[in-house]
Tab-separated table of C-alpha atoms in Angstrom:
chain	number	residue	atom	x	y	z
W	1	ASN	CA	-1.769	20.586	-11.038
W	2	ALA	CA	-2.917	19.125	-14.366
W	3	GLY	CA	-2.594	15.565	-12.742
W	4	VAL	CA	-2.145	12.868	-15.189
W	5	THR	CA	-2.142	13.615	-18.788
W	6	GLN	CA	-2.026	11.214	-21.879
W	7	THR	CA	-1.548	11.990	-25.670
W	8	PRO	CA	-2.976	11.276	-27.878
W	9	LYS	CA	-6.560	10.778	-26.988
W	10	PHE	CA	-7.361	8.843	-30.148
W	11	GLN	CA	-5.168	6.814	-32.678
W	12	VAL	CA	-5.532	4.583	-35.434
W	13	LEU	CA	-2.750	2.461	-36.670
W	14	LYS	CA	-1.970	-0.359	-39.410
W	15	THR	CA	-0.938	-3.684	-38.228
W	16	GLY	CA	2.767	-3.705	-37.926
W	17	GLN	CA	3.152	0.068	-37.183
W	18	SER	CA	4.915	1.373	-33.887
W	19	MET	CA	4.003	4.241	-31.822
W	20	THR	CA	4.586	5.731	-28.232
W	21	LEU	CA	1.682	6.828	-26.021
W	22	GLN	CA	2.544	9.612	-23.798
W	23	CYS	CA	1.962	9.886	-20.032
W	24	ALA	CA	3.128	12.662	-17.676
W	25	GLN	CA	2.212	13.624	-14.149
W	26	ASP	CA	3.025	16.804	-12.115
W	27	MET	CA	2.312	15.268	-8.621
W	28	ASN	CA	5.949	14.136	-7.897
W	29	HIS	CA	4.661	10.590	-7.711
W	30	GLU	CA	7.154	7.757	-7.596
W	31	TYR	CA	4.746	5.122	-8.741
W	32	MET	CA	3.312	5.087	-12.336
W	33	SER	CA	1.598	2.224	-14.326
W	34	TRP	CA	-0.121	1.442	-17.748
W	35	TYR	CA	-3.410	-0.583	-18.006
W	36	ARG	CA	-5.487	-1.406	-20.940
W	37	GLN	CA	-9.229	-1.732	-20.718
W	38	ASP	CA	-11.102	-4.122	-22.968
W	39	PRO	CA	-14.996	-4.565	-23.150
W	40	GLY	CA	-16.199	-7.009	-20.600
W	41	MET	CA	-12.962	-7.186	-18.751
W	42	GLY	CA	-11.376	-5.307	-15.778
W	43	LEU	CA	-8.393	-3.096	-16.188
W	44	ARG	CA	-5.145	-5.141	-16.704
W	45	LEU	CA	-1.693	-4.007	-15.759
W	46	ILE	CA	0.746	-3.924	-18.429
W	47	HIS	CA	3.982	-2.286	-16.973
W	48	TYR	CA	4.796	-0.227	-13.984
W	49	SER	CA	7.556	1.697	-12.369
W	50	VAL	CA	8.419	2.343	-8.915
W	51	GLY	CA	10.854	5.285	-9.654
W	52	ALA	CA	12.976	6.712	-12.467
W	53	GLY	CA	15.191	4.036	-14.028
W	54	ILE	CA	12.964	1.255	-12.587
W	55	THR	CA	10.365	-0.706	-14.483
W	56	ASP	CA	8.845	-4.022	-14.254
W	57	GLN	CA	6.209	-6.259	-16.088
W	58	GLY	CA	2.547	-6.452	-15.161
W	59	GLU	CA	-0.070	-9.082	-16.196
W	60	VAL	CA	-0.082	-8.459	-19.878
W	61	PRO	CA	3.383	-7.058	-20.992
W	62	ASN	CA	3.791	-8.824	-24.345
W	63	GLY	CA	4.265	-6.359	-27.152
W	64	TYR	CA	4.835	-3.336	-25.144
W	65	ASN	CA	7.914	-1.496	-23.738
W	66	VAL	CA	8.298	1.252	-21.304
W	67	SER	CA	11.131	3.338	-19.900
W	68	ARG	CA	11.103	5.792	-17.060
W	69	SER	CA	14.045	8.401	-17.449
W	70	THR	CA	12.318	10.925	-15.282
W	71	THR	CA	9.916	11.034	-12.458
W	72	GLU	CA	7.366	12.903	-14.465
W	73	ASP	CA	7.226	10.809	-17.801
W	74	PHE	CA	6.325	7.290	-18.429
W	75	PRO	CA	5.833	6.335	-22.132
W	76	LEU	CA	4.544	3.157	-23.329
W	77	ARG	CA	5.844	1.938	-26.665
W	78	LEU	CA	4.042	-0.585	-29.106
W	79	LEU	CA	6.652	-2.184	-30.949
W	80	SER	CA	4.593	-3.806	-33.945
W	81	ALA	CA	0.982	-3.003	-33.646
W	82	ALA	CA	-1.383	-5.957	-33.754
W	83	PRO	CA	-5.212	-5.814	-33.930
W	84	SER	CA	-5.306	-7.613	-30.597
W	85	GLN	CA	-3.843	-4.371	-29.195
W	86	THR	CA	-6.950	-2.468	-29.937
W	87	SER	CA	-8.031	-1.156	-26.523
W	88	VAL	CA	-8.174	1.912	-24.133
W	89	TYR	CA	-5.037	2.514	-22.343
W	90	PHE	CA	-4.880	4.214	-19.067
W	91	CYS	CA	-1.749	5.647	-17.269
W	92	ALA	CA	-2.027	5.934	-13.384
W	93	SER	CA	0.354	7.293	-10.877
W	94	SER	CA	0.545	7.333	-7.102
W	95	ARG	CA	2.891	7.787	-4.154
W	96	GLN	CA	5.266	5.028	-3.211
W	97	MET	CA	4.182	1.403	-3.185
W	98	ASP	CA	4.484	0.744	0.442
W	99	ASP	CA	1.916	-0.487	3.079
W	100	ARG	CA	-0.245	2.731	3.147
W	101	PRO	CA	-3.211	3.111	0.906
W	102	TYR	CA	-2.184	5.684	-1.340
W	103	GLU	CA	-4.658	7.186	-3.861
W	104	GLN	CA	-3.996	6.264	-7.452
W	105	TYR	CA	-5.039	8.666	-10.167
W	106	PHE	CA	-5.906	7.798	-13.497
W	107	GLY	CA	-5.244	9.780	-16.721
W	108	PRO	CA	-8.126	10.270	-19.402
W	109	GLY	CA	-7.005	7.196	-21.503
W	110	THR	CA	-5.873	6.707	-25.196
W	111	ARG	CA	-8.257	4.981	-27.463
W	112	LEU	CA	-6.261	2.872	-29.688
W	113	THR	CA	-7.540	0.934	-32.926
W	114	VAL	CA	-5.257	-1.397	-35.053
W	115	THR	CA	-6.710	-2.299	-38.321
O	1	LYS	CA	-6.406	-17.192	-8.018
O	2	ASN	CA	-6.972	-13.622	-6.792
O	3	GLN	CA	-10.322	-12.435	-8.322
O	4	VAL	CA	-13.050	-9.660	-7.870
O	5	GLU	CA	-16.328	-10.211	-8.823
O	6	GLN	CA	-19.003	-7.479	-9.141
O	7	SER	CA	-22.772	-7.537	-9.207
O	8	PRO	CA	-24.920	-6.696	-10.827
O	9	GLN	CA	-23.471	-6.430	-14.309
O	10	SER	CA	-25.799	-3.461	-15.079
O	11	LEU	CA	-28.526	-1.615	-13.395
O	12	ILE	CA	-31.040	0.865	-14.255
O	13	ILE	CA	-32.738	3.107	-11.685
O	14	LEU	CA	-34.972	6.051	-11.545
O	15	GLU	CA	-33.556	9.486	-10.432
O	16	GLY	CA	-33.981	9.984	-6.721
O	17	LYS	CA	-33.897	6.307	-5.915
O	18	ASN	CA	-31.017	4.245	-3.944
O	19	CYS	CA	-29.206	1.444	-5.049
O	20	THR	CA	-26.611	-0.863	-3.921
O	21	LEU	CA	-23.606	-2.559	-5.759
O	22	GLN	CA	-22.011	-5.622	-4.715
O	23	CYS	CA	-18.197	-6.847	-4.803
O	24	ASN	CA	-16.971	-10.143	-3.558
O	25	TYR	CA	-13.331	-10.905	-3.591
O	26	THR	CA	-10.831	-13.773	-3.109
O	27	VAL	CA	-7.699	-11.567	-2.793
O	28	SER	CA	-5.321	-12.774	-0.106
O	29	PRO	CA	-3.581	-11.510	1.743
O	30	PHE	CA	-5.757	-8.358	1.607
O	31	SER	CA	-4.339	-4.773	2.002
O	32	ASN	CA	-7.306	-2.467	0.930
O	33	LEU	CA	-10.275	-1.821	-1.328
O	34	ARG	CA	-11.212	0.785	-3.413
O	35	TRP	CA	-14.439	1.906	-5.428
O	36	TYR	CA	-13.809	3.896	-8.466
O	37	LYS	CA	-16.433	5.820	-10.601
O	38	GLN	CA	-15.595	5.850	-14.548
O	39	ASP	CA	-17.712	8.040	-16.668
O	40	THR	CA	-17.922	7.075	-20.191
O	41	GLY	CA	-14.764	7.968	-22.181
O	42	ARG	CA	-12.927	9.113	-19.090
O	43	GLY	CA	-10.466	7.387	-16.537
O	44	PRO	CA	-11.496	5.974	-13.118
O	45	VAL	CA	-11.784	8.340	-10.262
O	46	SER	CA	-11.353	7.239	-6.788
O	47	LEU	CA	-14.628	7.157	-4.526
O	48	THR	CA	-13.344	5.466	-1.357
O	49	ILE	CA	-10.219	3.343	-0.150
O	50	MET	CA	-11.104	1.085	2.903
O	51	THR	CA	-8.426	-0.861	4.882
O	52	PHE	CA	-8.864	-4.009	6.832
O	53	SER	CA	-9.999	-2.369	10.026
O	54	GLU	CA	-12.581	0.081	8.173
O	55	ASN	CA	-16.361	-1.317	8.069
O	56	THR	CA	-18.000	1.761	6.635
O	57	LYS	CA	-16.742	4.925	4.687
O	58	SER	CA	-18.622	7.702	3.183
O	59	ASN	CA	-18.046	10.151	0.404
O	60	GLY	CA	-21.128	12.356	-0.017
O	61	ARG	CA	-23.948	10.350	-1.029
O	62	TYR	CA	-21.746	7.271	-1.647
O	63	THR	CA	-21.293	4.929	1.175
O	64	ALA	CA	-18.981	1.692	0.977
O	65	THR	CA	-19.181	-1.024	3.410
O	66	LEU	CA	-16.510	-3.742	3.792
O	67	ASP	CA	-16.602	-7.158	5.673
O	68	ALA	CA	-13.283	-8.518	5.478
O	69	ASP	CA	-14.312	-12.085	7.101
O	70	THR	CA	-16.748	-12.678	4.116
O	71	LYS	CA	-14.593	-10.804	1.736
O	72	GLN	CA	-17.690	-8.668	0.535
O	73	SER	CA	-17.984	-5.295	-0.027
O	74	SER	CA	-20.894	-2.852	-1.032
O	75	LEU	CA	-21.429	0.665	-2.599
O	76	HIS	CA	-24.623	2.295	-1.582
O	77	ILE	CA	-25.868	5.309	-3.780
O	78	THR	CA	-28.308	7.513	-1.955
O	79	ALA	CA	-30.780	9.804	-3.737
O	80	SER	CA	-29.333	8.977	-7.172
O	81	GLN	CA	-28.831	11.886	-9.697
O	82	LEU	CA	-28.504	11.606	-13.533
O	83	SER	CA	-24.707	12.396	-13.078
O	84	ASP	CA	-24.195	9.020	-11.114
O	85	SER	CA	-24.784	7.366	-14.508
O	86	ALA	CA	-21.473	5.650	-14.801
O	87	SER	CA	-19.523	2.472	-14.543
O	88	TYR	CA	-18.642	1.634	-10.655
O	89	ILE	CA	-15.153	-0.550	-10.349
O	90	CYS	CA	-14.215	-2.377	-7.132
O	91	VAL	CA	-10.605	-2.916	-6.850
O	92	VAL	CA	-8.759	-4.805	-4.292
O	93	ARG	CA	-4.966	-4.592	-3.605
O	94	SER	CA	-3.084	-7.466	-1.960
O	95	VAL	CA	-0.145	-7.317	0.168
O	96	GLY	CA	3.027	-7.835	-1.820
O	97	ASN	CA	6.469	-9.079	-1.042
O	98	GLY	CA	8.008	-7.780	2.284
O	99	GLY	CA	4.931	-6.224	3.491
O	100	SER	CA	4.588	-3.775	0.344
O	101	GLN	CA	1.620	-3.075	-1.567
O	102	GLY	CA	0.807	-5.745	-4.249
O	103	ASN	CA	-0.769	-4.806	-7.567
O	104	LEU	CA	-4.366	-3.929	-7.957
O	105	ILE	CA	-6.963	-6.421	-8.983
O	106	PHE	CA	-9.968	-4.802	-10.856
O	107	GLY	CA	-13.309	-6.025	-10.944
O	108	LYS	CA	-15.169	-5.668	-14.464
O	109	GLY	CA	-17.405	-2.864	-13.179
O	110	THR	CA	-21.358	-2.456	-12.585
O	111	LYS	CA	-22.933	0.039	-15.356
O	112	LEU	CA	-25.489	2.145	-13.576
O	113	SER	CA	-28.008	4.130	-15.712
O	114	VAL	CA	-29.935	6.607	-13.959
O	115	LYS	CA	-32.989	7.537	-15.801
O	116	PRO	CA	-35.185	10.842	-15.136
């Protein structure tokens, strides 16, 4: 198993540009999520999905879109990049969101700089 | 407000020494608590997951404790190695609607440096 993969690893954007961060997992996990990690702060949830066709907002969703057309893929779209979106983005997946403490697996991250 | 506070913010120890990292939380209702290790430039990797009924859990040289009454957890690292240099993140999951899992609440992490 490759686990959770993310592309690209690094990206530089100009203000106003759009792009898609890719995330894929091969563990047949229902739950997938996107986080951003900023210096001096804990990881913050952007969007999450509990299965194909179902997405919901997390703590900091503004400026980001997601879709989940397949179980494996969960892309994150930046609609119009802003310097405030400079961050490291992590994708994560786990089994169902129920009352059992399922393990959550993180991807290697995408480091995004917006100038 | 649900919060997870970690201390110290950073720590430097010599190789071979032990250390203990602290985590206090105000998350309620509580479901489970996790410790993650995050190497520089990489994603977090799970060390332990502890539910309400578990007081201690070990993973090799890592031992986590949980006191659900005082809402405190600690991560003890024994006989530290250079490869233990990383950030250690405490994460608490609340109980969501209808008894399902709530979202994860992350601490800011403790940055551990192990020196030779």
